[in-house]
PDB file of C-alpha atoms and ligand atoms in Angstrom:
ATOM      1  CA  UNK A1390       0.000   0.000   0.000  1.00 94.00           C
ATOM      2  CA  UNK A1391       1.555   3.414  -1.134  1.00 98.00           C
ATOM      3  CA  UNK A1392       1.422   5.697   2.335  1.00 98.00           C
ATOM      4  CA  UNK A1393       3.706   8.346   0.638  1.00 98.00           C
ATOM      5  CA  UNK A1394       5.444   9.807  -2.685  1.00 98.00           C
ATOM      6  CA  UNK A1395       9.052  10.520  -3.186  1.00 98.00           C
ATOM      7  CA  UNK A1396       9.137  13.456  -5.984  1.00 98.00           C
ATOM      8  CA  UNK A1397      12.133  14.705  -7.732  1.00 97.00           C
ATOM      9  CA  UNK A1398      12.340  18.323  -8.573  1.00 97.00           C
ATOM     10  CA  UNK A1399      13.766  19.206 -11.927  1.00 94.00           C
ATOM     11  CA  UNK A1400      11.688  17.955 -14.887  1.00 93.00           C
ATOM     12  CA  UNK A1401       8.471  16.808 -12.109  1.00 96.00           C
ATOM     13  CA  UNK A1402       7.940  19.873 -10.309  1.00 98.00           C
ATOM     14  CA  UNK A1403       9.592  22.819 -12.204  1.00 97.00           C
ATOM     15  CA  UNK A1404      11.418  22.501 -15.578  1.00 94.00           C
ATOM     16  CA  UNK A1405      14.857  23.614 -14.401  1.00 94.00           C
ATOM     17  CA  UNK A1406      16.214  21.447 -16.798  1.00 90.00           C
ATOM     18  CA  UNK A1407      15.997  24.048 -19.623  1.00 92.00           C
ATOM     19  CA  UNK A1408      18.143  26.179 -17.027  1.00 96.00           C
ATOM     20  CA  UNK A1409      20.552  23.657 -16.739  1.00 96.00           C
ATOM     21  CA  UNK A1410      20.922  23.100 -20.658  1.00 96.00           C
ATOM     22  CA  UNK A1411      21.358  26.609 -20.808  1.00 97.00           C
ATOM     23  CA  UNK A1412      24.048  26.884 -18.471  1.00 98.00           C
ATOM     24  CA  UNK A1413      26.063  24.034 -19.422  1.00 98.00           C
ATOM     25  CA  UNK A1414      25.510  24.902 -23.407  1.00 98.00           C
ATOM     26  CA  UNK A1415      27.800  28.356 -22.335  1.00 98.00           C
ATOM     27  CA  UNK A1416      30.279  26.503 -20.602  1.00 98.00           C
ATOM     28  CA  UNK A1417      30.486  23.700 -23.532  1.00 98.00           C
ATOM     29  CA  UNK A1418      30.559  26.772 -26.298  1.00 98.00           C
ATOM     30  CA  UNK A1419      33.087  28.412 -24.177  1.00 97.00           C
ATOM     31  CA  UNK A1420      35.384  25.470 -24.337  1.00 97.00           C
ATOM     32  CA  UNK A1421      34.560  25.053 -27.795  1.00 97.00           C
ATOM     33  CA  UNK A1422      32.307  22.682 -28.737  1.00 98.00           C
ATOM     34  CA  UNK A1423      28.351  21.932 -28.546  1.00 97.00           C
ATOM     35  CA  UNK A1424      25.844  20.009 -26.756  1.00 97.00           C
ATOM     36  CA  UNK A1425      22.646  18.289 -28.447  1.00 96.00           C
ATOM     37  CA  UNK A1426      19.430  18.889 -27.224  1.00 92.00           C
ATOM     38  CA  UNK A1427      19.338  14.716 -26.925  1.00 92.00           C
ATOM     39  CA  UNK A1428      22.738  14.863 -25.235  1.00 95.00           C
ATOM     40  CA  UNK A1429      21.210  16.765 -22.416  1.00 93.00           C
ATOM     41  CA  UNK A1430      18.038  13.884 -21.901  1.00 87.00           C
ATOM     42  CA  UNK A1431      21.263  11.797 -20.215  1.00 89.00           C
ATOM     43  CA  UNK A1432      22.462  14.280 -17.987  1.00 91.00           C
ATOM     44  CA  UNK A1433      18.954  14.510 -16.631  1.00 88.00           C
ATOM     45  CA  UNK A1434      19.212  13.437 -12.414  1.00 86.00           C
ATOM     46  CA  UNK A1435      22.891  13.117 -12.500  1.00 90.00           C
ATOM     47  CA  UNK A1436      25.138  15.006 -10.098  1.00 92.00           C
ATOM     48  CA  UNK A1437      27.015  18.516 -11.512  1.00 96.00           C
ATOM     49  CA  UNK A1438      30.500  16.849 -11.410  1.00 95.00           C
ATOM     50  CA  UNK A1439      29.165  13.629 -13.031  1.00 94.00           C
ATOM     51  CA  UNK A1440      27.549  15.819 -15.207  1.00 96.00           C
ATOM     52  CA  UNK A1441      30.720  17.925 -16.182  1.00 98.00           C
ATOM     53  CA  UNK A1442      32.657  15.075 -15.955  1.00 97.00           C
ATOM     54  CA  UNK A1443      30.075  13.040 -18.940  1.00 97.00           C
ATOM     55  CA  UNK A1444      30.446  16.762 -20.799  1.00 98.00           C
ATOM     56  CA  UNK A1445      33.994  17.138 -20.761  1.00 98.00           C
ATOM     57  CA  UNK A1446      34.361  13.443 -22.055  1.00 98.00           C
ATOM     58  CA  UNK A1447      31.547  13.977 -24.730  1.00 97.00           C
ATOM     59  CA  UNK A1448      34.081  17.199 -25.872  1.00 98.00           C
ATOM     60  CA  UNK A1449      37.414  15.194 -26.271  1.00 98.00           C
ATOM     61  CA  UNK A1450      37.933  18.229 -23.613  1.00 97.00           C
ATOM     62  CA  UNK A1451      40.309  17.221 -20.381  1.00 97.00           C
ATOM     63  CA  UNK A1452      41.126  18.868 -17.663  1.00 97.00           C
ATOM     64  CA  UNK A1453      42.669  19.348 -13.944  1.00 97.00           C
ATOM     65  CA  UNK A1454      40.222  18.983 -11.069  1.00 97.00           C
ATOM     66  CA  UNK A1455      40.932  22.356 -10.406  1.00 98.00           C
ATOM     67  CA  UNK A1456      39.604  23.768 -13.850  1.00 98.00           C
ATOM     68  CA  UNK A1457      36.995  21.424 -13.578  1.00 98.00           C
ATOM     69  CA  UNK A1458      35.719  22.064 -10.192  1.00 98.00           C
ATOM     70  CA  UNK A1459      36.468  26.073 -11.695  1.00 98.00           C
ATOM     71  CA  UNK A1460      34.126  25.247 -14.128  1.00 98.00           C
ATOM     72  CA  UNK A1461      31.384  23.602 -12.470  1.00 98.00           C
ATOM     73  CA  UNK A1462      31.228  26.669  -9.922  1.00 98.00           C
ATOM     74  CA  UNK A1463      30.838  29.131 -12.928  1.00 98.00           C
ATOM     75  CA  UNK A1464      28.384  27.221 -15.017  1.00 98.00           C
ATOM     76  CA  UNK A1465      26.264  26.848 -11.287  1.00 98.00           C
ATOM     77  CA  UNK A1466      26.547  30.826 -10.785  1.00 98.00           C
ATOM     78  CA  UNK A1467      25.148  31.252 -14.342  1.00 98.00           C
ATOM     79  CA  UNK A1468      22.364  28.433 -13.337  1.00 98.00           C
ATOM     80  CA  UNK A1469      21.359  30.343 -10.170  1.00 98.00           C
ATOM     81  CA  UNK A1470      21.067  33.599 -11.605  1.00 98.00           C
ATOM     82  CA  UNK A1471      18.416  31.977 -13.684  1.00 97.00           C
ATOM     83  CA  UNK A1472      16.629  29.921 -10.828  1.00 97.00           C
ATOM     84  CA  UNK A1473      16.557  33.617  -8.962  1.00 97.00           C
ATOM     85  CA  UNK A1474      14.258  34.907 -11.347  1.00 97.00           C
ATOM     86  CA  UNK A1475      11.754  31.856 -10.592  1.00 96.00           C
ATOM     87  CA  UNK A1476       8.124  32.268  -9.590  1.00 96.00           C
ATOM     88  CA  UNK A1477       5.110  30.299  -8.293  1.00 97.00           C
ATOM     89  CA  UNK A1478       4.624  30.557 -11.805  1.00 97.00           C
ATOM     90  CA  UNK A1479       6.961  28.300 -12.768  1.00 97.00           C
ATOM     91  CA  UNK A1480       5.130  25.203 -10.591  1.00 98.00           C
ATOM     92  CA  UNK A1481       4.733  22.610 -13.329  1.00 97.00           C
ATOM     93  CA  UNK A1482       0.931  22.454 -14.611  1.00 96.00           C
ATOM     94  CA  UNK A1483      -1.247  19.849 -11.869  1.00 97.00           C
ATOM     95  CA  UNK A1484       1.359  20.039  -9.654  1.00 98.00           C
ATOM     96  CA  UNK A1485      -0.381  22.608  -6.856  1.00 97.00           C
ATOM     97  CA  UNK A1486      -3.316  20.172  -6.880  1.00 98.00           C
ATOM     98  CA  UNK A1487      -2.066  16.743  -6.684  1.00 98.00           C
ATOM     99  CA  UNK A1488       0.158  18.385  -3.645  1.00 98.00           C
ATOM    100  CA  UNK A1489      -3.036  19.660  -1.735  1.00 97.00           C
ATOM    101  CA  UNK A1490      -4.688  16.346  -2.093  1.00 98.00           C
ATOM    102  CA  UNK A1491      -2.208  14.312  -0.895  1.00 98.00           C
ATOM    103  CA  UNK A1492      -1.691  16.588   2.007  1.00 97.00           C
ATOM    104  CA  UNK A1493      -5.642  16.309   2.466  1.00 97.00           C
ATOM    105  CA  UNK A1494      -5.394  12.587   2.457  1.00 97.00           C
ATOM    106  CA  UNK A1495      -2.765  12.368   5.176  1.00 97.00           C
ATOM    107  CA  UNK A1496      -0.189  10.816   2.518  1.00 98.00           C
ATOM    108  CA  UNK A1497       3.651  11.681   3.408  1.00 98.00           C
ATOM    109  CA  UNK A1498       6.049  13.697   0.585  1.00 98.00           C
ATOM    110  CA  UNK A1499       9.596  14.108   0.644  1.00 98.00           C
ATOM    111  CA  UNK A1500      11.989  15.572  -2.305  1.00 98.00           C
ATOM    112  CA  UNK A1501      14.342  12.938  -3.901  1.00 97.00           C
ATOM    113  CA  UNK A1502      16.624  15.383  -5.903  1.00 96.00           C
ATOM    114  CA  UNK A1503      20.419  15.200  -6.971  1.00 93.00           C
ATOM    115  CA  UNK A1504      20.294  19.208  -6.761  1.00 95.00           C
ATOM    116  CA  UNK A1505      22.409  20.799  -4.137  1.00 96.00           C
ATOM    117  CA  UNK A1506      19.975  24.078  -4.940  1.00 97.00           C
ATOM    118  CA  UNK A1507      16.522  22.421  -4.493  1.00 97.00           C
ATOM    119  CA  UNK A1508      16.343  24.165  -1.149  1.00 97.00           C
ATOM    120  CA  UNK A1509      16.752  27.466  -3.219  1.00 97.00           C
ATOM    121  CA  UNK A1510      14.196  26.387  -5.839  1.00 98.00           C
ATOM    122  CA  UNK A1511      11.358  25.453  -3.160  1.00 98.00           C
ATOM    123  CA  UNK A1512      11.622  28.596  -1.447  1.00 97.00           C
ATOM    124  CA  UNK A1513      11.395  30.774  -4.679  1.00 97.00           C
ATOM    125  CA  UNK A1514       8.497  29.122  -5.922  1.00 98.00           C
ATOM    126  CA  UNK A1515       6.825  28.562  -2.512  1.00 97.00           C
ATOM    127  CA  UNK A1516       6.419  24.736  -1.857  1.00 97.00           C
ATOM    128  CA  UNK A1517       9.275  24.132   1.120  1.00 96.00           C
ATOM    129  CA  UNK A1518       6.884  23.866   4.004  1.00 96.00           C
ATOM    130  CA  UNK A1519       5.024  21.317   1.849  1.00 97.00           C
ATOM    131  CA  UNK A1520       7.641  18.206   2.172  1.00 98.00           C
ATOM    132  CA  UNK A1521       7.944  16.519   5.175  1.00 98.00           C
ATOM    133  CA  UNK A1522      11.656  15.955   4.087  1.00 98.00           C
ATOM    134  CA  UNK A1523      14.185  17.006   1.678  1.00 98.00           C
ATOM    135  CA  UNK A1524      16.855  14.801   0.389  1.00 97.00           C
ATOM    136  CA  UNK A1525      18.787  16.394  -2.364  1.00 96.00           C
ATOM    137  CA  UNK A1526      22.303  16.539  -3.451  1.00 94.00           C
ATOM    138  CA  UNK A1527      23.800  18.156  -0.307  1.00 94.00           C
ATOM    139  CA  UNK A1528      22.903  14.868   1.771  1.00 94.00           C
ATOM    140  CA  UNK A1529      23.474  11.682  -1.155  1.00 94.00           C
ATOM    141  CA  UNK A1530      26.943  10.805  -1.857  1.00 92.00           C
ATOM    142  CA  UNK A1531      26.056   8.804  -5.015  1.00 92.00           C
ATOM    143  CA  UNK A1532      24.047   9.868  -8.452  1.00 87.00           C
ATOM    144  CA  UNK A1533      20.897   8.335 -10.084  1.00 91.00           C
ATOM    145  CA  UNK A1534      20.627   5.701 -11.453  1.00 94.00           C
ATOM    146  CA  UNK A1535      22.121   4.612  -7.334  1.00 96.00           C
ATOM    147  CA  UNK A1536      18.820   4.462  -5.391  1.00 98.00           C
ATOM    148  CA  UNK A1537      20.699   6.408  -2.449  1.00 98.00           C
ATOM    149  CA  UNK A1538      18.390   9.421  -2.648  1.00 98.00           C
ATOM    150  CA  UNK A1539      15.019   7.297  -2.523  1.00 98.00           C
ATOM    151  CA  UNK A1540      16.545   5.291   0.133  1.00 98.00           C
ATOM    152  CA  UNK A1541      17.295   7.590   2.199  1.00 98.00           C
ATOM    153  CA  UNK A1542      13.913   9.238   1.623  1.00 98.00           C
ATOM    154  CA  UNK A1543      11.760   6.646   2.471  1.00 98.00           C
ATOM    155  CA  UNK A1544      14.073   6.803   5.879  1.00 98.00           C
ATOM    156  CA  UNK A1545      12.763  10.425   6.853  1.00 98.00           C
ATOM    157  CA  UNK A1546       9.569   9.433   6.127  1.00 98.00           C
ATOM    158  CA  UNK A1547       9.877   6.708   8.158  1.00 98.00           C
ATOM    159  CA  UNK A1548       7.924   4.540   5.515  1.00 98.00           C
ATOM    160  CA  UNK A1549       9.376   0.919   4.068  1.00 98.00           C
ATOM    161  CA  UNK A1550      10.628   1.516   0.287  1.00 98.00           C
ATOM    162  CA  UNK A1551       7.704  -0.140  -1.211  1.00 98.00           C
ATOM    163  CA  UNK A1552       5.333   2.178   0.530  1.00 98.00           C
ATOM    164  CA  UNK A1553       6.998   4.820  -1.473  1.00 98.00           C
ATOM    165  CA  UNK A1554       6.085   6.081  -4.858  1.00 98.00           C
ATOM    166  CA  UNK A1555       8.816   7.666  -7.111  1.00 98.00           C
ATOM    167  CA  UNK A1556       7.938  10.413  -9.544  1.00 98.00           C
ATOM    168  CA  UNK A1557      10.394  11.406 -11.862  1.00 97.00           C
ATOM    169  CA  UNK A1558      11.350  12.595 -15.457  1.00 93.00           C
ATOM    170  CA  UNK A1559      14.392  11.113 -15.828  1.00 91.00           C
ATOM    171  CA  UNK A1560      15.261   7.415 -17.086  1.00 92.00           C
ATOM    172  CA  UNK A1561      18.095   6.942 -14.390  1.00 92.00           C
ATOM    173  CA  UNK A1562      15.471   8.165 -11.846  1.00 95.00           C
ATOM    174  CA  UNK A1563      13.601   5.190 -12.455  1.00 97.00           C
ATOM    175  CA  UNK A1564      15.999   2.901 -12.441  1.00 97.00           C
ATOM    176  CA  UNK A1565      16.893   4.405  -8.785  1.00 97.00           C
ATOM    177  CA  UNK A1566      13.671   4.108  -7.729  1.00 98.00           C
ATOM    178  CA  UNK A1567      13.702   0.318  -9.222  1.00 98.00           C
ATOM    179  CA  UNK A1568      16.770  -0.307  -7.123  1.00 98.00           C
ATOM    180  CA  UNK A1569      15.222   0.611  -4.101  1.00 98.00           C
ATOM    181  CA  UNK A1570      12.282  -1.617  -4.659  1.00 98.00           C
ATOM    182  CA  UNK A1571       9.791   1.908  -5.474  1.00 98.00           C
ATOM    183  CA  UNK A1572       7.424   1.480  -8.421  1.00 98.00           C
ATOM    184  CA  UNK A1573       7.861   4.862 -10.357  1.00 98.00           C
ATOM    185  CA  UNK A1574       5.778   7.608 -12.390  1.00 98.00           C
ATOM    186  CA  UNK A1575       7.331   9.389 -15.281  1.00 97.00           C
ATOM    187  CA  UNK A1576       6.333  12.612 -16.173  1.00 96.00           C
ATOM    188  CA  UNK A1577       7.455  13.591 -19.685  1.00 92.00           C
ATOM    189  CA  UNK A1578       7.667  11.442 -23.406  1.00 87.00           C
ATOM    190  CA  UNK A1579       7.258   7.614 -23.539  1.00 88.00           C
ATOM    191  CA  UNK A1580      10.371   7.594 -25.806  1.00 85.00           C
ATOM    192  CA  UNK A1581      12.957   8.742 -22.541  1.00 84.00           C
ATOM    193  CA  UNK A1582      11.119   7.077 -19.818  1.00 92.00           C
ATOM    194  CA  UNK A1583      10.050   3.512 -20.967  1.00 92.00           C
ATOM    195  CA  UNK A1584      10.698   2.213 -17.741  1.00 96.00           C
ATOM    196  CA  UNK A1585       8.200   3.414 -15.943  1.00 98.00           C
ATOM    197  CA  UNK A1586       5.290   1.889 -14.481  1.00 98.00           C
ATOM    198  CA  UNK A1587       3.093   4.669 -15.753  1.00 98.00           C
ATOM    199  CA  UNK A1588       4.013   7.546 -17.978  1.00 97.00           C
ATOM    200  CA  UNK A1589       2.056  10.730 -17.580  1.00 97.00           C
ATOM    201  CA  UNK A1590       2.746  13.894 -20.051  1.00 96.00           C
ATOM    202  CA  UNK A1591       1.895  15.676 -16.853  1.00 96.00           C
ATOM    203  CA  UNK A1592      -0.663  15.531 -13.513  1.00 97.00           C
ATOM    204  CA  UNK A1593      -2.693  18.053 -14.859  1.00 97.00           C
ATOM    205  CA  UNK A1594      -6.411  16.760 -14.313  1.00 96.00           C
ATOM    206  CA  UNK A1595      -4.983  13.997 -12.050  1.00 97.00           C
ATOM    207  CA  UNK A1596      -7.247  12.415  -8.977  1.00 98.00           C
ATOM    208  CA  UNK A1597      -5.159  11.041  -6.215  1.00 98.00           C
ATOM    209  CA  UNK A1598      -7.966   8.210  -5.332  1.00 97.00           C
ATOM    210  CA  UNK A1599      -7.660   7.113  -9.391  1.00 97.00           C
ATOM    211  CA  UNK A1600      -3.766   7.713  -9.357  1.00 97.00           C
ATOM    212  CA  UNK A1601      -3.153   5.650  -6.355  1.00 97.00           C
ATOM    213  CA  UNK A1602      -5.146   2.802  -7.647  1.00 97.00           C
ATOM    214  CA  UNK A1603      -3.330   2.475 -10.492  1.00 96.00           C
ATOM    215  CA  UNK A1604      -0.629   0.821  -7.812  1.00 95.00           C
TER     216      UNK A1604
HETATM  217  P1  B16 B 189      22.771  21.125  -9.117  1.00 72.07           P
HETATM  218  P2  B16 B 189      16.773  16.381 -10.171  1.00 72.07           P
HETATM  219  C1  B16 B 189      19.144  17.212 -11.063  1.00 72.07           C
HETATM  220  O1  B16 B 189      17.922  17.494 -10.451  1.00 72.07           O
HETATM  221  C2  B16 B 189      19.112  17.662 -12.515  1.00 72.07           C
HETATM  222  O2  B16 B 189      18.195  16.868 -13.244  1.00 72.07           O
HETATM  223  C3  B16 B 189      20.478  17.540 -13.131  1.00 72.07           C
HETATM  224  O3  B16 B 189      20.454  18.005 -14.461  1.00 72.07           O
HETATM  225  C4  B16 B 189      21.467  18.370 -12.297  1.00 72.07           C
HETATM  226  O4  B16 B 189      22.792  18.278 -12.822  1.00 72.07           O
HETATM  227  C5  B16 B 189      21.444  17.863 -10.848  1.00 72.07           C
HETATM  228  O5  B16 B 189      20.124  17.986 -10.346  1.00 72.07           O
HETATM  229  C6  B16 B 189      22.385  18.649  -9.962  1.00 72.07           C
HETATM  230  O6  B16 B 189      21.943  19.958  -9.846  1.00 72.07           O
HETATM  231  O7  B16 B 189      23.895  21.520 -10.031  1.00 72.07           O
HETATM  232  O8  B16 B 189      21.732  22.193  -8.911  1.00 72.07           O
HETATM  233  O9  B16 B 189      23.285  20.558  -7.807  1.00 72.07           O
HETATM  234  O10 B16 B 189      16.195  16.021 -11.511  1.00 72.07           O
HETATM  235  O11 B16 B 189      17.416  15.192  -9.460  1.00 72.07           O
HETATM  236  O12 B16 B 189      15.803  17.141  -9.301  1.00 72.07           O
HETATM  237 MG1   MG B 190      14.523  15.265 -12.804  1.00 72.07          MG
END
């Protein structure tokens, strides 16, 4: 029986990931090469170094720790100059709702995000006193596809894994949420996320009572 959800952030409940294309784009076009539109689906739920690190590799571009870590900080002050312009606004359509009825059924949420700035995010577009936890990428160690995140999320919910439902947008999110024995929702095109239990193009129009018997 599901007795709480597990949600990521970028791509589920704001589309950050257009932010983060941006920002690593300039860094890539900077160093002197580009990144595909379809490059960026993979880097979707993976850490910033892991991601620099799979960018770097993908431009025959390599580097000292030091430039790299240089870099990383840079393309992350371009990224939050963005997210500082973010709004309510920019709450993913359905998202508001589902939130206030699983808060009316007594249902538990945390945040399962690799971000180190979903604390940042939440605040700016008004949702932080709406999880009953936060695990993001200032407390896991280890990227998606590693189920580290969820694990550790069921943990401060205080719920057993399978009681936990994933909801991501991200192909390695699933496979996280697999690995921690969490049946997952994707959000976004059947073509990225074909290993999820359910694909939704978004939870617009979505009732929790129909939702949650779906599992
Ligand atoms: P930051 P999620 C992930 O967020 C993004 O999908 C990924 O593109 C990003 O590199 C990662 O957060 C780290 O973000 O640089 O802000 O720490 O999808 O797990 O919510
Ligand atoms: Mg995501």
């Amino acid at each position: 029986m599901i007795k709480g959800f597990l949600f990521d952030l970028d791509g589920v409940i704001v589309d950050t990931a257009v932010f983060h294309y941006a920002a690593w784009r300039k860094m890539a076009n900077e160093l002197g090469f580009e990144i595909s539109h379809e490059f960026n689906e993979t880097l979707k739920g993976i850490s910033r170094m892991d991601s620099i690190a799979r960018i770097l590799e993908h431009g025959g571009v390599s580097l000292s720790e030091e430039k790299t870590l240089e870099l990383a900080t840079k393309k992350n002050e371009w990224y939050v100059e963005m997210v500082d312009q973010m709004t309510e606004e920019h709450i993913l359509p359905g998202i508001k709702e589902l939130i206030a009825q699983i808060k009316a059924s007594g249902l538990k949420m945390a945040l399962g995000s690799a971000s180190k700035n979903a604390p940042r995010i939440l605040d700016r577009i008004g949702l932080a006193a709406d999880f009953d936890a936060i695990v993001d990428g200032n407390s896991v160690k280890k990227s998606k596809p590693d189920p580290e995140v969820f694990l550790k999320g069921a943990e401060a919910l205080g719920l057993k894994n399978e009681e936990c439902l994933v909801v991501e947008d991200a192909f390695a999110g699933i496979e996280a949420a697999h690995a921690a024995g969490m049946k997952a929702i994707g959000i976004g095109d059947e073509e990225n996320l074909s290993n999820a239990d359910l694909i939704l193009a978004s939870f617009e129009n979505t009732k929790l009572d129909e939702l949650l018997a779906k599992f």
